[in-house]
Amino acid sequence: MKINKIAVLEGDGIGPEVMKEALNVLDIISKKNNINFDCNKGLVGAAAIEVEGHPFPESTKNLCNNSDAILFGAIGDPKYDNNPKAKMRPEDGLLEMRKFLGLYANVRPVITYDSLLDSSPLKKEIVKGTNFVVYRELTGGIYFGEKYISKDRKSAYDTCSYSFKEIERISHLAFKEARKRKKELTLVDKANVLETSRLWREVVQKISNDYPDIKVSYLFVDNAAMKIITNPKDFDVILTENMFGDIITDEASVITGSLGMLPSASIGDKISLFEPIHGSYPQAVGKGIANPMAMILSLGMMLDMSFNLKKESEIILKSIEDALKENIVTIDINSKKYYSTSEVGDWLSKRVSDYLS
Ligand code: IPM
Ligand code: MG
């Protein structure tokens, strides 16, 4: 029987708490459908700095290299945030991991659930029905360009650079995704100012000839930031570079009503990584209040995209929708009547199990 090897990187903050619930769901799927998953844990982030002295240590590199997919919790620890001179940061582990594993395309679906509309900071009628996905380039741009700080710390720079190839490979993924959706792709850039953005436009214009069925539009990032707030329903697939993608995906995530609901995938040629986008949420650690849904939905994305287990992935999604309808939710979704992380996780495991039998 085929063994599906999964590297489990819980990371920091609430990572381990939400991962536990996702692994319970995976266990149910494994037993009920007789699918073999070999899950192995590795350290990453602050947890890895403490034990191994590096946020993405060799042992974790090897584990990832020998796995078919990576399930990732969260990274970050406030201890490092306000220290600009810190030699090592948990986030460096994440960036190194993206580069090392070639995870070049970050896919972040932005989906609204009707039962959460009241929690959105936007008016219901603006946000209802929003359903788009952001394809953010993840291993290039200003994140990975040449960096410099002068010895006297009086000047510094970060360079943004992109190659034709880097733009081309993620663009193809985004065009293919648009084909499965409403066939609309928006390139978000700053082509009125930046050379890299002009290159993005050139490449996307060229590639669009291969996809005549896709309607392509172009938006400057500042304008896109406004439109995400005023007309989020207008978007289908957004394609953008690394830094712009970082910013607009955070913006997009909050309009849905809960950050705790959004999964993501980081796609590479050989391996892909799946993680909730809520981050390490240090204030919630150990309190049993973290929302495990984004982590469980990330598991669902992994089953679909890395193991082609579409039915199981859909069952996870259906179970989450059921939980929302029946109000089996954590405090971030309903502050009056709520359940703990493990109560929500157990309920979801049970529901997944019921659907499978
Ligand atoms: C994200 C995060 C990371 C990023 C940080 C933690 C380095 O904000 O995944 O969006 O900026 O890419
Ligand atoms: Mg971010």
Short mmCIF file of C-alpha atoms and ligand atoms in Angstrom, two decimals:
data_model
loop_
_atom_site.label_atom_id
_atom_site.label_comp_id
_atom_site.label_asym_id
_atom_site.label_seq_id
_atom_site.Cartn_x
_atom_site.Cartn_y
_atom_site.Cartn_z
CA MET A 1 0.00 0.00 0.00
CA LYS A 2 1.26 3.48 -0.84
CA ILE A 3 2.48 5.41 2.18
CA ASN A 4 1.84 9.14 2.15
CA LYS A 5 4.64 10.83 4.02
CA ILE A 6 3.76 14.04 5.82
CA ALA A 7 6.20 16.35 7.59
CA VAL A 8 4.32 17.83 10.54
CA LEU A 9 5.78 21.17 11.62
CA GLU A 10 3.70 22.57 14.45
CA GLY A 11 5.96 25.58 14.98
CA ASP A 12 5.20 28.25 17.56
CA GLY A 13 2.34 29.79 19.50
CA ILE A 14 -0.98 28.09 18.93
CA GLY A 15 0.58 25.94 16.17
CA PRO A 16 0.79 22.77 18.32
CA GLU A 17 -2.77 23.22 19.67
CA VAL A 18 -4.45 23.52 16.28
CA MET A 19 -2.20 20.87 14.73
CA LYS A 20 -3.35 18.34 17.32
CA GLU A 21 -6.94 18.73 16.11
CA ALA A 22 -5.97 18.44 12.45
CA LEU A 23 -4.00 15.26 13.14
CA ASN A 24 -7.04 13.77 14.90
CA VAL A 25 -9.10 14.41 11.76
CA LEU A 26 -6.36 12.88 9.62
CA ASP A 27 -6.29 9.83 11.86
CA ILE A 28 -10.02 9.29 11.37
CA ILE A 29 -9.65 9.55 7.59
CA SER A 30 -6.72 7.16 7.66
CA LYS A 31 -8.58 4.53 9.67
CA LYS A 32 -11.96 4.81 7.97
CA ASN A 33 -10.67 4.85 4.42
CA ASN A 34 -7.65 2.67 4.98
CA ILE A 35 -5.17 5.24 3.74
CA ASN A 36 -1.67 5.10 5.08
CA PHE A 37 -0.21 8.37 6.34
CA ASP A 38 3.23 8.44 7.86
CA CYS A 39 3.40 11.65 9.93
CA ASN A 40 6.74 12.78 11.31
CA LYS A 41 7.24 15.84 13.45
CA GLY A 42 10.00 18.39 12.97
CA LEU A 43 10.95 21.63 14.69
CA VAL A 44 10.69 25.04 13.08
CA GLY A 45 10.67 28.69 14.20
CA ALA A 46 11.29 29.83 17.77
CA ALA A 47 10.77 26.26 18.99
CA ALA A 48 13.67 25.17 16.75
CA ILE A 49 15.92 28.08 17.77
CA GLU A 50 15.54 27.02 21.39
CA VAL A 51 16.36 23.35 20.83
CA GLU A 52 18.62 23.34 17.78
CA GLY A 53 19.92 26.91 17.63
CA HIS A 54 18.39 27.50 14.16
CA PRO A 55 14.82 28.27 13.01
CA PHE A 56 15.00 25.77 10.09
CA PRO A 57 17.53 23.16 11.25
CA GLU A 58 19.14 20.40 9.16
CA SER A 59 16.96 17.73 10.75
CA THR A 60 13.81 19.54 9.56
CA LYS A 61 15.32 20.11 6.10
CA ASN A 62 15.95 16.38 5.76
CA LEU A 63 12.48 15.54 7.03
CA CYS A 64 10.90 17.88 4.45
CA ASN A 65 13.08 16.51 1.66
CA ASN A 66 11.89 13.01 2.48
CA SER A 67 8.19 13.85 2.65
CA ASP A 68 5.38 14.16 0.12
CA ALA A 69 3.76 17.18 1.77
CA ILE A 70 4.22 19.52 4.72
CA LEU A 71 1.59 20.43 7.25
CA PHE A 72 2.61 23.60 9.02
CA GLY A 73 1.19 25.30 12.13
CA ALA A 74 2.51 28.79 12.75
CA ILE A 75 5.73 30.67 13.29
CA GLY A 76 6.73 33.65 15.43
CA ASP A 77 7.38 34.63 19.01
CA PRO A 78 6.95 38.17 20.42
CA LYS A 79 10.30 37.75 22.18
CA TYR A 80 12.03 38.45 18.85
CA ASP A 81 9.68 41.09 17.42
CA ASN A 82 10.95 44.20 19.13
CA ASN A 83 14.60 43.44 18.86
CA PRO A 84 15.90 44.78 15.53
CA LYS A 85 19.35 43.46 16.34
CA ALA A 86 18.31 39.86 17.01
CA LYS A 87 20.79 37.58 15.20
CA MET A 88 18.21 34.96 14.43
CA ARG A 89 14.45 35.23 14.02
CA PRO A 90 11.79 32.54 13.82
CA GLU A 91 10.55 34.12 10.57
CA ASP A 92 13.98 33.56 8.99
CA GLY A 93 13.21 29.85 9.26
CA LEU A 94 10.01 30.29 7.27
CA LEU A 95 11.73 32.34 4.57
CA GLU A 96 14.62 29.88 4.34
CA MET A 97 12.18 27.01 4.13
CA ARG A 98 10.28 28.66 1.26
CA LYS A 99 13.53 29.25 -0.65
CA PHE A 100 15.10 25.87 0.16
CA LEU A 101 12.00 23.91 -0.84
CA GLY A 102 11.22 26.18 -3.82
CA LEU A 103 7.71 27.02 -2.59
CA TYR A 104 7.17 29.68 -5.20
CA ALA A 105 3.40 30.13 -5.22
CA ASN A 106 1.36 30.99 -2.17
CA VAL A 107 -2.32 30.31 -2.68
CA ARG A 108 -4.73 32.03 -0.31
CA PRO A 109 -8.44 31.53 -0.87
CA VAL A 110 -10.63 34.28 0.55
CA ILE A 111 -14.05 32.78 1.18
CA THR A 112 -16.93 34.20 3.15
CA TYR A 113 -19.35 32.07 5.12
CA ASP A 114 -22.85 33.48 5.51
CA SER A 115 -22.91 32.66 9.22
CA LEU A 116 -19.84 34.84 9.79
CA LEU A 117 -21.00 37.92 7.93
CA ASP A 118 -21.88 39.73 11.15
CA SER A 119 -18.26 39.50 12.29
CA SER A 120 -16.94 41.18 9.18
CA PRO A 121 -15.74 44.78 9.65
CA LEU A 122 -17.50 45.52 6.34
CA LYS A 123 -21.20 45.92 5.69
CA LYS A 124 -22.91 42.61 5.05
CA GLU A 125 -24.09 43.54 1.57
CA ILE A 126 -20.55 44.45 0.51
CA VAL A 127 -18.92 41.26 1.70
CA LYS A 128 -21.64 38.63 1.16
CA GLY A 129 -20.70 36.29 -1.65
CA THR A 130 -17.02 37.27 -1.73
CA ASN A 131 -14.99 34.38 -3.09
CA PHE A 132 -11.58 34.98 -4.60
CA VAL A 133 -8.12 33.53 -4.41
CA VAL A 134 -4.77 35.28 -4.26
CA TYR A 135 -1.72 33.81 -6.01
CA ARG A 136 1.22 35.46 -4.29
CA GLU A 137 4.77 34.91 -5.56
CA LEU A 138 6.72 33.61 -2.58
CA THR A 139 10.42 33.14 -3.30
CA GLY A 140 11.42 36.35 -5.07
CA GLY A 141 11.07 40.11 -4.95
CA ILE A 142 12.17 42.37 -2.13
CA TYR A 143 12.04 39.55 0.40
CA PHE A 144 14.97 37.80 -1.21
CA GLY A 145 16.87 40.55 -3.06
CA GLU A 146 20.20 41.97 -1.96
CA LYS A 147 20.03 43.59 1.47
CA TYR A 148 22.39 46.03 3.10
CA ILE A 149 22.78 48.05 6.26
CA SER A 150 25.75 50.36 6.72
CA LYS A 151 28.10 49.77 9.64
CA ASP A 152 27.00 53.00 11.31
CA ARG A 153 23.36 51.91 10.79
CA LYS A 154 22.54 55.23 9.14
CA SER A 155 21.44 53.80 5.78
CA ALA A 156 20.03 50.56 4.46
CA TYR A 157 18.43 49.04 1.38
CA ASP A 158 16.49 46.00 0.19
CA THR A 159 16.39 45.22 -3.50
CA CYS A 160 13.38 44.01 -5.43
CA SER A 161 14.24 41.86 -8.40
CA TYR A 162 12.31 39.42 -10.58
CA SER A 163 13.20 37.25 -13.53
CA PHE A 164 10.95 36.42 -16.47
CA LYS A 165 10.97 32.76 -15.38
CA GLU A 166 9.94 33.53 -11.80
CA ILE A 167 6.95 35.50 -13.03
CA GLU A 168 6.05 33.03 -15.73
CA ARG A 169 5.73 29.89 -13.58
CA ILE A 170 3.32 31.36 -11.01
CA SER A 171 1.38 33.16 -13.76
CA HIS A 172 0.64 29.84 -15.46
CA LEU A 173 -0.69 28.44 -12.17
CA ALA A 174 -2.91 31.50 -11.69
CA PHE A 175 -4.26 31.37 -15.26
CA LYS A 176 -5.03 27.65 -14.85
CA GLU A 177 -6.85 28.37 -11.61
CA ALA A 178 -8.89 31.13 -13.29
CA ARG A 179 -9.93 28.55 -15.89
CA LYS A 180 -11.52 26.48 -13.11
CA ARG A 181 -13.31 29.53 -11.70
CA LYS A 182 -14.96 32.62 -13.16
CA LYS A 183 -12.19 33.03 -15.74
CA GLU A 184 -11.07 36.43 -14.49
CA LEU A 185 -7.53 37.27 -13.50
CA THR A 186 -6.31 40.54 -12.00
CA LEU A 187 -2.62 41.34 -11.91
CA VAL A 188 -1.87 43.61 -8.95
CA ASP A 189 1.31 45.64 -9.36
CA LYS A 190 2.78 49.14 -9.26
CA ALA A 191 3.65 49.44 -12.93
CA ASN A 192 3.34 53.24 -12.83
CA VAL A 193 6.49 53.33 -10.68
CA LEU A 194 8.41 50.05 -10.54
CA GLU A 195 10.44 48.34 -13.28
CA THR A 196 9.75 44.93 -11.74
CA SER A 197 6.02 45.63 -12.05
CA ARG A 198 6.43 46.58 -15.69
CA LEU A 199 8.13 43.24 -16.25
CA TRP A 200 5.22 41.48 -14.49
CA ARG A 201 2.78 43.17 -16.89
CA GLU A 202 4.86 42.25 -19.90
CA VAL A 203 5.06 38.59 -18.89
CA VAL A 204 1.39 38.36 -17.99
CA GLN A 205 0.37 40.03 -21.26
CA LYS A 206 2.48 37.53 -23.19
CA ILE A 207 1.16 34.51 -21.27
CA SER A 208 -2.42 35.68 -21.63
CA ASN A 209 -2.17 34.76 -25.33
CA ASP A 210 -2.13 31.11 -24.22
CA TYR A 211 -5.36 31.65 -22.27
CA PRO A 212 -7.70 33.57 -24.59
CA ASP A 213 -10.71 32.47 -22.50
CA ILE A 214 -9.44 34.37 -19.44
CA LYS A 215 -10.32 38.02 -18.96
CA VAL A 216 -7.24 39.81 -17.66
CA SER A 217 -7.23 43.13 -15.85
CA TYR A 218 -4.49 45.18 -14.25
CA LEU A 219 -4.69 47.14 -11.00
CA PHE A 220 -2.14 49.22 -9.15
CA VAL A 221 -1.67 47.89 -5.65
CA ASP A 222 -2.91 51.03 -3.88
CA ASN A 223 -6.09 50.94 -5.93
CA ALA A 224 -6.43 47.19 -5.32
CA ALA A 225 -6.20 47.81 -1.57
CA MET A 226 -9.22 50.10 -1.87
CA LYS A 227 -11.21 47.78 -4.10
CA ILE A 228 -10.74 44.83 -1.77
CA ILE A 229 -12.60 46.87 0.84
CA THR A 230 -15.21 48.50 -1.40
CA ASN A 231 -15.90 45.79 -4.00
CA PRO A 232 -14.44 42.48 -2.80
CA LYS A 233 -16.98 40.54 -4.87
CA ASP A 234 -15.41 41.84 -8.09
CA PHE A 235 -12.34 39.65 -7.72
CA ASP A 236 -11.84 36.09 -8.90
CA VAL A 237 -8.11 35.32 -9.15
CA ILE A 238 -5.56 37.91 -8.03
CA LEU A 239 -1.97 37.43 -9.14
CA THR A 240 0.75 39.46 -7.48
CA GLU A 241 4.36 39.67 -6.34
CA ASN A 242 5.67 38.74 -2.91
CA MET A 243 5.43 41.95 -0.86
CA PHE A 244 2.16 43.22 -2.33
CA GLY A 245 0.74 39.74 -1.81
CA ASP A 246 1.79 39.73 1.83
CA ILE A 247 -0.06 42.97 2.46
CA ILE A 248 -3.23 42.42 0.48
CA THR A 249 -3.73 38.86 1.75
CA ASP A 250 -3.78 40.15 5.32
CA GLU A 251 -6.25 42.82 4.28
CA ALA A 252 -8.38 40.29 2.41
CA SER A 253 -8.35 37.82 5.27
CA VAL A 254 -10.01 40.12 7.80
CA ILE A 255 -12.94 41.10 5.61
CA THR A 256 -14.23 37.52 5.80
CA GLY A 257 -15.07 37.84 9.48
CA SER A 258 -12.51 35.50 10.92
CA LEU A 259 -8.85 35.03 10.36
CA GLY A 260 -9.25 31.68 12.09
CA MET A 261 -11.03 30.27 9.06
CA LEU A 262 -8.52 30.69 6.27
CA PRO A 263 -6.13 28.01 5.02
CA SER A 264 -3.33 28.42 2.51
CA ALA A 265 -1.04 26.40 0.30
CA SER A 266 2.52 27.13 -0.75
CA ILE A 267 3.23 25.25 -3.93
CA GLY A 268 6.61 24.05 -5.14
CA ASP A 269 7.68 21.80 -8.00
CA LYS A 270 8.51 18.88 -5.74
CA ILE A 271 6.62 19.49 -2.52
CA SER A 272 3.91 21.78 -1.17
CA LEU A 273 3.23 23.16 2.27
CA PHE A 274 -0.16 23.80 3.85
CA GLU A 275 -0.75 26.22 6.70
CA PRO A 276 -3.44 28.35 8.32
CA ILE A 277 -2.84 32.03 7.74
CA HIS A 278 -3.65 33.21 11.27
CA GLY A 279 -0.11 33.03 12.58
CA SER A 280 1.13 32.11 16.03
CA TYR A 281 -1.39 34.21 18.06
CA PRO A 282 0.77 34.23 21.22
CA GLN A 283 -1.95 35.81 23.40
CA ALA A 284 -4.06 32.67 23.03
CA VAL A 285 -1.43 30.04 23.83
CA GLY A 286 -2.51 27.45 26.37
CA LYS A 287 -5.98 28.90 26.82
CA GLY A 288 -7.84 26.43 24.62
CA ILE A 289 -9.42 29.25 22.62
CA ALA A 290 -7.58 28.94 19.30
CA ASN A 291 -9.79 28.25 16.30
CA PRO A 292 -8.66 24.94 14.75
CA MET A 293 -10.73 25.39 11.56
CA ALA A 294 -8.09 27.06 9.36
CA MET A 295 -5.62 24.31 10.28
CA ILE A 296 -8.17 21.60 9.50
CA LEU A 297 -9.07 23.33 6.22
CA SER A 298 -5.34 23.42 5.41
CA LEU A 299 -5.30 19.67 5.96
CA GLY A 300 -8.22 19.51 3.51
CA MET A 301 -6.24 21.47 0.92
CA MET A 302 -3.31 19.11 1.40
CA LEU A 303 -5.44 16.00 0.90
CA ASP A 304 -6.79 17.46 -2.32
CA MET A 305 -3.69 19.05 -3.82
CA SER A 306 -0.88 16.72 -2.69
CA PHE A 307 -2.70 13.37 -2.44
CA ASN A 308 -5.63 13.83 -4.80
CA LEU A 309 -8.08 12.82 -2.05
CA LYS A 310 -10.87 15.06 -3.32
CA LYS A 311 -13.74 13.34 -1.55
CA GLU A 312 -12.02 13.52 1.84
CA SER A 313 -11.18 17.16 1.27
CA GLU A 314 -14.80 17.98 0.43
CA ILE A 315 -15.97 16.14 3.53
CA ILE A 316 -13.72 18.33 5.66
CA LEU A 317 -15.19 21.44 4.07
CA LYS A 318 -18.75 20.19 4.56
CA SER A 319 -18.05 19.37 8.22
CA ILE A 320 -16.70 22.87 8.79
CA GLU A 321 -19.81 24.36 7.19
CA ASP A 322 -21.97 22.16 9.44
CA ALA A 323 -20.08 23.30 12.52
CA LEU A 324 -20.66 26.92 11.58
CA LYS A 325 -24.36 26.32 10.99
CA GLU A 326 -24.72 24.49 14.30
CA ASN A 327 -22.57 27.05 16.11
CA ILE A 328 -19.88 24.61 17.21
CA VAL A 329 -17.30 27.37 17.12
CA THR A 330 -14.55 29.03 19.15
CA ILE A 331 -14.79 32.43 20.83
CA ASP A 332 -13.46 34.38 17.81
CA ILE A 333 -16.58 33.37 15.87
CA ASN A 334 -19.17 33.69 18.62
CA SER A 335 -18.20 35.42 21.85
CA LYS A 336 -21.52 34.58 23.56
CA LYS A 337 -21.71 30.87 23.00
CA TYR A 338 -18.48 29.13 22.24
CA TYR A 339 -16.52 25.92 22.61
CA SER A 340 -12.86 25.17 23.26
CA THR A 341 -10.28 24.27 20.61
CA SER A 342 -10.50 20.58 21.44
CA GLU A 343 -14.29 20.56 21.66
CA VAL A 344 -14.54 22.03 18.18
CA GLY A 345 -11.83 19.64 16.96
CA ASP A 346 -13.57 16.59 18.46
CA TRP A 347 -16.90 17.62 16.96
CA LEU A 348 -15.30 17.99 13.54
CA SER A 349 -13.54 14.62 13.81
CA LYS A 350 -16.85 13.00 14.69
CA ARG A 351 -18.65 14.71 11.80
CA VAL A 352 -15.92 13.72 9.33
CA SER A 353 -16.16 10.19 10.64
CA ASP A 354 -19.96 10.15 10.16
CA TYR A 355 -19.64 11.36 6.58
CA LEU A 356 -17.06 8.69 5.81
CA SER A 357 -19.12 5.76 7.04
C1 IPM B 1 3.10 35.49 5.77
C2 IPM B 1 3.88 36.12 6.89
C3 IPM B 1 5.36 36.02 6.56
C4 IPM B 1 5.62 36.80 5.30
C5 IPM B 1 6.29 36.48 7.70
C6 IPM B 1 5.99 35.75 8.99
C7 IPM B 1 7.74 36.37 7.33
O1 IPM B 1 3.48 37.42 7.12
O2 IPM B 1 3.27 34.28 5.53
O3 IPM B 1 2.33 36.19 5.13
O4 IPM B 1 5.83 38.02 5.36
O5 IPM B 1 5.62 36.21 4.23
MG MG B 2 1.86 38.03 5.94
#
